[in-house]
XYZ file of N, CA and C in Angstrom:
813
model
N -51.195 -13.611 -6.228
C -50.246 -12.678 -5.465
C -49.267 -13.411 -4.494
N -48.022 -12.920 -4.313
C -47.022 -13.647 -3.546
C -46.928 -12.797 -2.264
N -46.367 -13.504 -1.208
C -46.205 -12.863 0.058
C -45.508 -11.619 -0.137
N -44.325 -11.545 -0.912
C -43.509 -10.404 -1.035
C -44.286 -9.042 -1.619
N -45.367 -9.401 -2.415
C -46.146 -8.239 -2.843
C -47.022 -7.660 -1.731
N -47.372 -8.396 -0.818
C -48.025 -7.897 0.393
C -47.066 -7.184 1.220
N -45.822 -7.691 1.452
C -44.821 -6.952 2.213
C -44.286 -5.602 1.586
N -44.422 -5.712 0.362
C -43.964 -4.555 -0.460
C -44.927 -3.392 -0.403
N -46.147 -3.628 0.216
C -47.239 -2.609 0.398
C -47.091 -1.845 1.779
N -46.119 -2.443 2.690
C -46.037 -1.890 4.018
C -46.027 -0.436 3.993
N -46.648 0.196 4.997
C -47.326 -0.351 6.175
C -48.847 -0.859 5.981
N -49.294 -0.850 4.726
C -50.770 -1.137 4.470
C -51.155 -2.659 5.074
N -52.291 -2.541 5.797
C -52.734 -3.826 6.436
C -53.897 -4.476 6.056
N -54.018 -4.318 4.629
C -55.095 -4.885 3.901
C -54.975 -6.344 3.945
N -55.991 -7.181 3.889
C -55.865 -8.595 3.789
C -55.827 -8.993 2.217
N -54.888 -9.882 1.945
C -54.730 -10.295 0.646
C -54.662 -11.765 0.653
N -55.135 -12.579 -0.505
C -54.843 -13.855 -0.682
C -53.558 -14.240 -1.378
N -52.696 -15.086 -0.847
C -51.411 -15.264 -1.505
C -51.077 -16.731 -1.948
N -50.118 -17.021 -2.559
C -49.747 -18.404 -2.854
C -49.104 -19.051 -1.662
N -49.444 -20.328 -1.387
C -48.911 -21.008 -0.348
C -47.498 -20.998 -0.305
N -46.834 -20.664 0.928
C -45.328 -20.646 0.849
C -44.799 -21.471 2.144
N -45.552 -22.034 2.861
C -45.070 -22.866 4.065
C -45.487 -24.297 3.906
N -46.133 -24.525 2.897
C -46.552 -26.016 2.785
C -47.837 -26.265 3.496
N -48.404 -27.572 3.500
C -49.698 -28.036 4.052
C -49.366 -28.580 5.547
N -48.056 -28.908 5.843
C -47.860 -29.385 7.201
C -47.452 -28.439 8.224
N -48.070 -28.362 9.467
C -47.873 -27.436 10.441
C -46.427 -27.516 10.843
N -45.754 -26.305 11.089
C -44.346 -26.233 11.448
C -44.491 -25.744 12.923
N -43.706 -26.309 13.877
C -43.831 -26.002 15.054
C -43.396 -24.638 15.615
N -43.899 -24.165 16.638
C -43.671 -22.870 17.435
C -42.143 -22.657 17.498
N -41.726 -21.420 17.084
C -40.153 -21.298 17.272
C -39.331 -21.630 16.374
N -39.901 -22.380 15.295
C -38.998 -22.820 14.212
C -38.669 -21.789 13.216
N -37.575 -21.798 12.682
C -37.222 -20.865 11.550
C -37.159 -21.453 10.209
N -37.560 -20.846 9.251
C -37.622 -21.456 7.810
C -37.305 -20.404 6.875
N -36.282 -20.759 5.820
C -36.206 -19.769 4.737
C -37.188 -19.935 3.668
N -37.836 -18.823 3.310
C -38.987 -18.891 2.339
C -38.581 -18.116 1.107
N -38.952 -18.603 0.008
C -38.887 -18.039 -1.257
C -40.329 -17.522 -1.741
N -40.401 -16.174 -1.628
C -41.793 -15.535 -1.844
C -41.650 -14.480 -2.799
N -40.564 -14.393 -3.402
C -40.299 -13.121 -4.327
C -39.509 -12.167 -3.486
N -39.169 -11.099 -4.142
C -38.265 -10.051 -3.477
C -39.125 -8.846 -3.036
N -38.823 -8.479 -1.853
C -39.644 -7.305 -1.135
C -38.933 -6.134 -1.789
N -39.697 -5.026 -2.291
C -39.315 -3.911 -2.847
C -39.924 -2.704 -1.995
N -39.163 -1.742 -1.647
C -39.731 -0.523 -0.739
C -38.985 0.510 -1.245
N -39.691 1.809 -1.364
C -39.005 2.979 -1.997
C -38.569 3.702 -0.836
N -37.299 4.391 -0.968
C -36.753 5.281 -0.014
C -35.919 6.300 -0.800
N -35.624 7.376 -0.117
C -34.598 8.239 -0.492
C -33.260 7.892 -0.077
N -32.310 7.377 -0.810
C -31.029 6.900 -0.523
C -30.076 8.180 -0.172
N -29.634 8.178 1.007
C -28.858 9.183 1.533
C -27.408 9.309 0.938
N -27.059 8.199 0.513
C -25.681 8.160 -0.162
C -25.827 8.508 -1.522
N -26.726 8.036 -2.284
C -27.059 8.315 -3.736
C -27.656 9.826 -3.829
N -28.252 10.240 -2.792
C -29.096 11.459 -2.753
C -30.030 11.414 -3.978
N -30.902 10.350 -3.931
C -31.988 10.158 -5.031
C -32.910 9.140 -4.499
N -34.052 9.086 -4.990
C -35.034 8.143 -4.735
C -34.606 6.963 -5.411
N -34.696 5.727 -4.576
C -34.295 4.449 -5.048
C -35.282 3.276 -4.506
N -35.468 2.198 -5.197
C -36.166 1.023 -4.736
C -35.310 0.015 -4.134
N -35.245 0.008 -2.846
C -34.482 -0.942 -2.085
C -35.102 -2.371 -2.258
N -34.306 -3.278 -2.528
C -34.772 -4.806 -2.702
C -34.095 -5.743 -1.746
N -34.924 -6.784 -1.513
C -34.433 -7.849 -0.621
C -33.714 -8.832 -1.526
N -33.211 -9.934 -0.945
C -32.660 -11.066 -1.513
C -33.790 -12.060 -1.980
N -33.446 -13.060 -2.653
C -34.484 -14.043 -3.116
C -35.201 -14.916 -1.952
N -34.342 -14.958 -0.902
C -34.895 -15.697 0.296
C -34.914 -14.798 1.500
N -36.146 -15.140 2.121
C -36.356 -14.338 3.447
C -36.314 -15.190 4.699
N -36.020 -14.585 5.892
C -36.190 -15.412 7.010
C -37.415 -15.434 7.766
N -38.033 -16.554 7.996
C -39.385 -16.566 8.520
C -39.304 -17.365 9.936
N -39.907 -16.727 10.959
C -39.982 -17.394 12.230
C -41.382 -17.785 12.465
N -41.809 -18.935 12.949
C -43.146 -19.449 13.163
C -43.331 -19.116 14.711
N -44.513 -18.188 14.876
C -44.918 -18.035 16.203
C -46.216 -18.753 16.532
N -47.027 -18.971 15.519
C -48.245 -19.733 15.807
C -48.824 -20.061 14.389
N -49.835 -20.898 14.313
C -50.470 -21.321 13.102
C -50.921 -20.006 12.312
N -51.230 -18.805 12.939
C -51.760 -17.785 12.305
C -50.780 -16.456 12.508
N -49.683 -16.549 13.175
C -48.800 -15.487 13.001
C -47.348 -15.989 12.717
N -46.598 -15.200 11.800
C -45.259 -15.409 11.561
C -44.505 -14.158 11.618
N -43.214 -14.231 11.749
C -42.313 -12.995 11.783
C -41.356 -13.102 10.644
N -41.292 -12.167 9.852
C -40.393 -12.134 8.642
C -39.307 -11.026 8.762
N -38.039 -11.449 8.423
C -36.946 -10.465 8.522
C -36.430 -10.354 7.028
N -36.063 -9.068 6.618
C -35.667 -8.902 5.297
C -34.614 -7.676 5.291
N -33.512 -7.892 4.773
C -32.513 -6.992 4.567
C -32.655 -6.367 3.081
N -33.002 -4.974 2.977
C -33.222 -4.467 1.596
C -32.060 -3.523 1.233
N -31.575 -3.664 -0.065
C -30.316 -2.914 -0.420
C -30.813 -1.993 -1.648
N -29.979 -0.802 -1.485
C -30.099 0.170 -2.674
C -29.417 -0.544 -3.956
N -29.897 -0.582 -5.020
C -29.424 -1.297 -6.247
C -28.145 -0.576 -6.679
N -27.913 0.697 -6.370
C -26.706 1.481 -6.911
C -25.519 1.366 -5.870
N -25.672 1.901 -4.720
C -24.747 2.003 -3.736
C -24.617 0.827 -2.735
N -25.735 0.043 -2.573
C -25.815 -1.118 -1.785
C -25.881 -0.635 -0.315
N -26.365 0.420 0.028
C -26.694 0.724 1.343
C -27.986 -0.154 1.740
N -28.076 -0.494 2.995
C -29.098 -1.408 3.394
C -30.036 -0.717 4.463
N -31.237 -1.349 4.293
C -32.253 -0.963 5.531
C -32.835 -2.345 5.948
N -32.776 -2.525 7.293
C -33.296 -3.819 7.964
C -34.740 -3.562 8.194
N -35.587 -4.649 7.755
C -37.110 -4.567 7.940
C -37.608 -5.816 8.703
N -38.634 -5.515 9.440
C -39.201 -6.635 10.137
C -40.734 -6.580 10.051
N -41.385 -7.762 9.600
C -42.795 -7.758 9.408
C -43.405 -8.861 10.329
N -44.580 -8.468 11.001
C -45.285 -9.412 11.619
C -46.501 -9.593 10.872
N -46.729 -10.831 10.349
C -47.736 -11.153 9.458
C -48.792 -12.034 10.009
N -49.945 -11.805 9.918
C -51.117 -12.531 10.360
C -51.859 -13.157 9.381
N -52.728 -14.361 9.602
C -53.411 -15.003 8.579
C -54.794 -15.343 9.347
N -55.856 -15.056 8.516
C -57.189 -15.289 9.060
C -57.559 -16.723 9.255
N -57.211 -17.477 8.447
C -57.444 -18.950 8.532
C -56.222 -19.805 8.800
N -55.077 -19.252 8.847
C -53.848 -20.128 9.049
C -53.035 -20.068 7.868
N -51.773 -20.365 7.900
C -50.742 -20.181 7.011
C -50.684 -21.668 6.144
N -51.093 -22.710 6.711
C -50.936 -24.022 6.197
C -52.074 -24.400 5.334
N -52.392 -23.611 4.517
C -53.604 -23.815 3.620
C -53.024 -23.583 2.193
N -53.761 -24.071 1.076
C -53.385 -24.024 -0.346
C -53.158 -22.497 -0.719
N -53.940 -21.549 -0.278
C -53.866 -20.186 -0.520
C -54.352 -19.318 0.523
N -53.380 -19.115 1.608
C -53.693 -18.294 2.802
C -54.236 -16.922 2.635
N -55.075 -16.393 3.325
C -55.298 -15.014 3.428
C -54.435 -14.292 4.548
N -53.578 -13.280 4.261
C -52.640 -12.686 5.125
C -52.837 -11.136 5.233
N -52.325 -10.696 6.257
C -52.313 -9.245 6.426
C -51.196 -8.814 7.227
N -50.644 -7.621 7.127
C -49.523 -7.057 7.884
C -50.001 -6.653 9.228
N -49.723 -7.212 10.281
C -50.035 -6.811 11.618
C -49.190 -5.725 12.207
N -47.859 -5.806 11.888
C -46.997 -4.725 12.249
C -45.672 -4.699 11.449
N -45.236 -3.371 11.395
C -44.019 -3.235 10.310
C -43.064 -2.339 11.147
N -41.784 -2.723 10.997
C -40.824 -1.934 11.674
C -39.493 -1.808 10.719
N -38.822 -0.807 10.713
C -37.717 -0.730 9.877
C -36.615 0.005 10.499
N -35.319 -0.387 10.288
C -34.167 0.262 10.893
C -33.315 0.842 9.647
N -33.374 2.071 9.492
C -32.788 2.765 8.307
C -31.351 3.354 8.624
N -31.085 3.336 9.967
C -29.812 4.076 10.354
C -29.658 5.225 9.649
N -28.418 5.496 9.012
C -28.284 6.744 8.170
C -28.165 6.456 6.775
N -29.048 5.465 6.346
C -28.869 4.983 5.033
C -30.040 5.614 4.076
N -31.139 5.781 4.667
C -32.200 6.156 3.745
C -33.243 6.913 4.592
N -34.182 7.700 4.037
C -35.412 8.242 4.500
C -36.530 7.783 3.613
N -37.703 8.480 3.858
C -38.847 8.194 3.109
C -38.503 8.936 1.798
N -39.214 8.519 0.694
C -39.124 9.134 -0.654
C -39.246 10.651 -0.577
N -38.354 11.237 -1.304
C -38.609 12.906 -1.328
C -38.788 13.398 -2.731
N -39.087 14.572 -2.761
C -39.273 15.170 -4.029
C -40.498 15.627 -4.706
N -41.648 15.155 -3.687
C -42.913 15.543 -4.257
C -43.826 16.076 -3.232
N -43.262 16.583 -2.133
C -44.127 16.984 -0.921
C -43.991 18.408 -0.458
N -43.393 19.240 -1.469
C -43.384 20.675 -1.184
C -42.817 21.117 0.059
N -41.790 20.545 0.425
C -41.094 20.969 1.694
C -41.563 20.409 3.037
N -42.324 19.499 2.844
C -42.902 18.920 4.227
C -42.476 17.434 4.535
N -41.280 17.051 3.756
C -40.915 15.679 3.740
C -40.530 15.315 5.324
N -40.086 16.261 5.970
C -39.589 16.030 7.326
C -40.698 15.670 8.227
N -41.777 16.417 8.203
C -42.897 16.153 9.035
C -43.566 14.892 8.674
N -43.709 14.549 7.441
C -44.304 13.402 6.867
C -43.542 12.208 7.264
N -42.260 12.379 7.282
C -41.272 11.314 7.740
C -41.716 10.946 9.255
N -41.652 12.033 10.102
C -41.812 11.988 11.506
C -43.257 11.291 11.772
N -44.148 11.706 10.963
C -45.601 11.064 11.102
C -45.554 9.656 10.812
N -44.804 9.349 9.812
C -44.900 7.924 9.338
C -44.024 7.008 10.426
N -42.931 7.543 11.010
C -42.231 6.921 11.950
C -43.066 6.575 13.135
N -43.712 7.563 13.512
C -44.499 7.380 14.696
C -45.642 6.404 14.422
N -46.325 6.478 13.249
C -47.114 5.383 12.913
C -46.599 3.972 12.949
N -45.420 3.801 12.392
C -44.830 2.578 12.272
C -44.399 2.011 13.694
N -44.275 2.786 14.660
C -44.122 2.369 15.943
C -45.222 2.495 16.794
N -46.519 2.514 16.246
C -47.769 2.327 16.732
C -48.088 3.440 17.799
N -47.570 4.624 17.604
C -47.837 5.866 18.211
C -48.887 6.622 17.454
N -50.128 6.347 17.690
C -51.233 6.884 16.742
C -51.349 8.252 16.913
N -51.501 8.821 18.187
C -51.641 10.164 18.399
C -50.431 10.912 17.962
N -49.404 10.546 18.220
C -48.084 11.201 17.666
C -48.093 11.370 16.180
N -48.634 10.346 15.517
C -48.481 10.520 13.984
C -49.551 11.546 13.602
N -50.576 11.755 14.366
C -51.576 12.632 13.957
C -51.318 14.079 14.330
N -50.479 14.228 15.357
C -49.842 15.429 15.725
C -49.114 16.020 14.538
N -48.239 15.264 13.885
C -47.403 15.961 12.727
C -48.290 16.104 11.525
N -49.430 15.163 11.273
C -50.239 15.622 10.118
C -50.982 16.964 10.355
N -51.531 17.138 11.557
C -51.990 18.479 11.870
C -51.186 19.603 11.625
N -49.881 19.519 12.111
C -48.844 20.514 11.972
C -48.886 20.868 10.449
N -48.860 19.839 9.508
C -48.688 20.109 8.113
C -49.884 20.871 7.662
N -51.210 20.449 8.028
C -52.406 20.978 7.610
C -52.250 22.606 8.109
N -51.879 22.741 9.217
C -51.955 24.347 9.766
C -50.884 25.077 9.059
N -49.776 24.452 8.876
C -48.627 25.361 8.274
C -48.797 25.668 6.883
N -49.340 24.640 6.057
C -49.550 24.918 4.706
C -50.812 25.977 4.350
N -51.713 25.865 5.213
C -52.910 26.849 5.154
C -52.118 28.314 5.637
N -51.384 28.309 6.681
C -50.693 29.597 6.962
C -49.751 30.221 5.875
N -49.083 29.275 5.233
C -47.985 29.533 4.094
C -48.884 30.163 2.933
N -50.177 29.526 2.509
C -50.759 30.001 1.427
C -51.386 31.250 1.783
N -52.098 31.518 3.075
C -52.548 32.772 3.385
C -51.628 33.975 3.453
N -50.343 33.634 3.795
C -49.389 34.775 3.839
C -48.911 35.078 2.415
N -48.869 33.971 1.569
C -48.299 34.252 0.129
C -49.307 35.086 -0.633
N -50.621 34.840 -0.404
C -51.719 35.682 -1.142
C -52.315 36.691 -0.449
N -51.637 37.291 0.667
C -52.221 38.303 1.438
C -53.582 38.169 2.165
N -53.755 37.096 2.736
C -54.899 36.787 3.501
C -54.544 37.056 4.900
N -55.196 37.840 5.691
C -54.700 38.105 7.013
C -54.941 36.870 7.872
N -53.884 36.586 8.779
C -53.737 35.420 9.704
C -54.100 35.818 10.973
N -54.239 37.227 11.318
C -54.512 37.568 12.608
C -55.678 38.478 12.586
N -56.441 38.801 13.676
C -57.545 39.662 13.781
C -57.126 41.060 13.931
N -58.038 41.997 13.830
C -57.794 43.315 14.030
C -57.112 43.821 15.355
N -57.228 42.893 16.332
C -56.584 43.087 17.610
C -55.313 42.306 17.698
N -54.726 41.689 16.646
C -53.491 41.100 16.563
C -53.396 39.735 17.061
N -54.553 39.093 17.347
C -54.705 37.668 17.892
C -54.816 36.789 16.536
N -54.324 35.593 16.822
C -54.344 34.517 15.759
C -55.661 34.340 15.314
N -55.971 34.235 14.028
C -57.500 33.935 13.680
C -57.872 32.460 13.980
N -59.077 32.117 14.156
C -59.509 30.869 14.378
C -59.241 29.987 13.124
N -58.739 28.813 13.259
C -58.155 28.196 12.062
C -59.456 27.868 11.046
N -60.617 27.462 11.675
C -61.719 27.172 10.796
C -61.866 28.380 9.907
N -61.915 29.616 10.368
C -62.194 30.832 9.555
C -61.122 31.104 8.520
N -59.771 30.867 8.957
C -58.842 31.079 7.963
C -58.797 30.065 6.916
N -58.973 28.840 7.332
C -59.199 27.795 6.162
C -60.177 28.004 5.290
N -61.379 28.474 5.793
C -62.574 28.508 4.803
C -62.126 29.753 3.911
N -61.510 30.809 4.375
C -61.304 31.850 3.412
C -60.266 31.540 2.328
N -59.242 30.861 2.961
C -58.117 30.553 1.986
C -58.658 29.579 0.982
N -59.411 28.589 1.339
C -59.977 27.584 0.511
C -61.033 28.123 -0.592
N -61.858 29.090 -0.142
C -62.831 29.805 -1.005
C -62.119 30.518 -2.000
N -61.028 31.231 -1.676
C -60.332 31.978 -2.608
C -59.308 31.286 -3.728
N -58.793 30.201 -3.095
C -57.671 29.427 -3.788
C -57.775 27.913 -3.919
N -58.844 27.426 -3.332
C -59.145 25.976 -3.518
C -57.962 24.973 -3.243
N -57.500 25.093 -2.027
C -56.303 24.292 -1.536
C -56.753 22.853 -1.265
N -58.091 22.701 -0.925
C -58.781 21.320 -0.610
C -59.205 20.681 -1.811
N -58.714 19.569 -2.078
C -59.318 18.735 -3.248
C -60.814 18.876 -3.372
N -61.361 18.835 -4.470
C -62.761 18.990 -4.795
C -63.428 17.772 -4.075
N -62.843 16.512 -4.018
C -63.553 15.342 -3.399
C -63.983 15.618 -1.994
N -63.419 16.468 -1.210
C -63.827 16.596 0.180
C -63.886 18.099 0.591
N -64.055 18.921 -0.450
C -64.141 20.338 -0.005
C -65.254 20.750 0.713
N -66.313 19.920 0.779
C -67.544 20.321 1.530
C -67.262 20.060 2.901
N -66.224 19.265 3.234
C -65.916 18.824 4.552
C -64.496 19.260 4.910
N -64.055 20.352 4.547
C -62.812 20.921 4.575
C -62.227 20.831 6.183
N -63.111 21.292 7.116
C -62.751 21.457 8.424
C -62.776 19.951 9.061
N -63.587 19.174 8.596
C -63.771 17.842 9.254
C -62.506 17.064 9.445
N -61.493 17.125 8.506
C -60.178 16.565 8.555
C -59.446 17.179 9.769
N -59.538 18.411 9.907
C -58.790 19.087 10.982
C -59.332 18.612 12.381
N -60.816 18.479 12.349
C -61.451 17.998 13.589
C -61.059 16.617 13.839
N -60.940 15.674 12.863
C -60.560 14.274 13.132
C -59.102 14.312 13.704
N -58.210 15.068 13.212
C -56.907 15.031 13.875
C -56.860 15.610 15.308
N -57.524 16.575 15.420
C -57.698 17.294 16.854
C -58.284 16.414 17.856
N -59.312 15.606 17.498
C -59.998 14.630 18.436
C -58.966 13.652 18.931
N -58.106 13.153 17.989
C -57.104 12.162 18.378
C -56.179 12.810 19.257
N -55.723 13.979 18.842
C -54.549 14.683 19.530
C -55.049 15.023 21.060
N -56.254 15.448 21.248
C -56.676 15.804 22.563
C -57.398 14.654 23.375
N -57.145 13.506 22.953
C -57.567 12.229 23.870
C -58.867 11.826 23.577
N -59.621 12.400 22.651
C -60.999 11.798 22.562
C -61.073 10.529 21.698
N -59.986 10.013 21.169
C -59.894 8.689 20.496
C -58.742 8.014 21.256
N -58.878 6.574 21.198
C -57.861 5.698 21.716
C -56.855 5.488 20.652
N -55.561 4.813 21.087
C -54.592 4.604 20.052
C -54.971 3.864 18.928
N -55.691 2.717 19.173
C -56.147 1.913 18.070
C -56.973 2.522 17.019
N -57.857 3.614 17.571
C -58.570 4.288 16.633
C -57.776 5.291 15.842
N -56.826 5.888 16.489
C -55.840 6.869 15.755
C -55.006 6.130 14.774
N -54.577 4.885 15.037
C -53.951 4.160 14.038
C -54.776 3.697 12.888
N -55.952 3.486 13.063
C -56.919 3.136 12.064
C -57.130 4.332 11.042
N -57.224 5.557 11.676
C -57.517 6.727 10.925
C -56.190 7.336 10.249
N -55.035 6.896 10.570
C -53.900 7.592 10.247
C -53.685 7.442 8.649
N -53.890 6.269 8.000
C -53.636 6.192 6.697
C -54.557 7.162 5.660
N -55.959 7.043 6.069
C -56.788 8.001 5.260
C -56.465 9.296 5.502
N -56.190 9.806 6.675
C -55.909 11.087 6.995
C -54.577 11.604 6.362
N -53.620 10.738 6.229
C -52.307 11.113 5.512
C -52.552 11.297 4.059
N -53.377 10.324 3.402
C -53.818 10.518 1.916
C -54.588 11.845 1.700
N -55.376 12.285 2.689
C -56.110 13.587 2.436
C -54.971 14.740 2.646
N -54.145 14.650 3.569
C -53.151 15.612 3.721
C -52.230 15.834 2.464
N -51.810 14.634 2.063
C -51.055 14.634 0.719
C -51.930 15.231 -0.395
N -53.113 14.996 -0.454
C -54.018 15.580 -1.542
C -54.028 17.247 -1.473
N -53.887 17.745 -0.162
C -53.798 19.149 -0.021
C -52.642 19.578 -0.404
N -51.464 18.948 -0.156
C -50.141 19.366 -0.499
C -50.007 19.380 -2.045
N -50.448 18.313 -2.769
C -50.581 18.317 -4.166
C -51.325 19.322 -4.838
N -52.454 19.559 -4.200
C -53.407 20.666 -4.671
C -52.671 21.988 -4.864
N -52.029 22.292 -3.708
C -51.333 23.633 -3.675
C -50.109 23.574 -4.635
N -49.458 22.523 -4.768
C -48.384 22.432 -5.627
C -48.794 22.559 -7.210
N -50.070 22.179 -7.451
C -50.545 22.207 -8.652
C -51.276 23.532 -9.023
N -51.390 24.490 -8.026
C -51.825 25.951 -8.225
C -50.571 26.794 -8.725
N -50.720 27.091 -9.897
C -49.624 27.967 -10.440
C -49.540 29.281 -9.680
N -50.764 29.853 -9.416
C -50.779 31.177 -8.774
C -50.248 31.199 -7.409
N -50.584 30.091 -6.647
C -50.033 29.942 -5.352
C -48.563 29.713 -5.337
N -48.066 28.893 -6.218
C -46.680 28.542 -6.190
C -45.765 29.676 -6.654
N -46.274 30.539 -7.569
C -45.560 31.765 -7.998
C -45.463 32.690 -6.813
N -46.518 32.850 -5.918
C -46.381 33.571 -4.815
C -45.667 33.076 -3.770
N -45.558 31.918 -3.338
C -44.628 31.272 -2.459
C -43.237 31.292 -2.881
N -43.054 31.053 -4.404
C -41.586 31.080 -4.646
C -41.050 32.506 -4.399
N -41.893 33.484 -4.774
C -41.378 34.792 -4.535
C -40.994 35.181 -3.034
N -41.511 34.369 -2.133
C -41.181 34.382 -0.730
C -40.159 33.418 -0.263
N -39.600 32.659 -1.208
C -38.570 31.713 -0.944
C -39.192 30.360 -0.312
N -40.401 30.162 -0.619
C -41.105 28.929 -0.016
C -41.362 27.983 -0.998
N -40.750 28.025 -2.080
C -41.059 26.912 -3.048
C -40.377 25.521 -2.889
N -40.417 24.608 -3.700
C -39.931 23.192 -3.175
C -38.569 23.300 -3.063
N -37.843 24.309 -3.737
C -36.387 24.255 -3.501
C -35.930 25.244 -2.511
N -36.960 25.994 -1.731
C -36.690 26.995 -0.785
C -36.272 26.451 0.408
N -36.352 27.472 1.433
C -35.736 27.007 2.844
C -36.832 27.071 3.978
N -38.172 26.481 3.411
C -39.154 26.546 4.372
C -38.923 25.751 5.539
N -39.302 26.233 6.780
C -39.127 25.391 7.912
C -40.579 25.430 8.663
N -40.799 24.532 9.499
C -41.959 24.493 10.209
C -41.748 24.368 11.779
N -42.341 25.249 12.544
C -42.016 25.167 13.950
C -43.057 24.054 14.593
N -42.790 23.784 15.844
C -43.553 22.774 16.528
C -45.013 23.209 16.734
N -45.329 24.375 16.540
C -46.607 24.911 16.664
C -47.419 24.944 15.247
N -46.599 24.491 14.130
C -47.231 24.426 12.985
C -47.018 25.812 12.034
N -46.374 26.748 12.552
C -46.197 28.013 11.941
C -44.977 27.904 10.963
N -45.069 28.599 9.718
C -44.118 28.444 8.762
C -43.107 29.603 8.922
N -41.925 29.403 8.784
C -40.838 30.433 8.772
C -39.993 30.340 7.528
N -39.367 31.368 7.026
C -38.476 31.173 5.898
C -37.048 31.458 6.408
């Protein structure tokens, strides 16, 4: 594996072994070096092309040595069609140091500046692209609790949407909003919006998100939990999209993937 393969997985911070790219001789602190480690490739929705594109870096990247075990890598990525650019910055760590024959490396931090060129990939998230985008931006800027707020909003909103679409009451007989646990259980029992892999723990995901939001976890714990929680949220979104019955009902209300669904800051859906 080359360093570009690791950077192309951003913001994944898994440790990988890569080919040597700095050589065996130590390079002093503060020194810059051009490195040839392959081309970094990240997927975005190009705003100019109005389509999903793989933005690519050049053949050389700029590397700043900050210590034997930390380097900073800058890369400019371009849309292959319109040449719109995204600036990216990677802080890369190594468990044993970079000046070894095959160093183990991991992404310690990742930041990007997309300006008005691109957003995250669109087209497969059933109208929740904006909240997913905000969640990812918060995570990229190391705002763990903030990222989890948006994930919980999606969870609440999609449950409410399905309930409204299939005529499951969302309020009590006295007109008060139902407890989310009860609503989720009824929606999932009747229409299986939770993937089978974690259906027995359907409310635990909401609890994890809520604990972070209400201050029962620190920021590092929130950041650690973000990626797995996001994958579970995406699983719910895709489960709903794959349900023909639910999608027919939501389309009839104008809530389909091409509809005008909006989500308020409280997580309630409006059309």
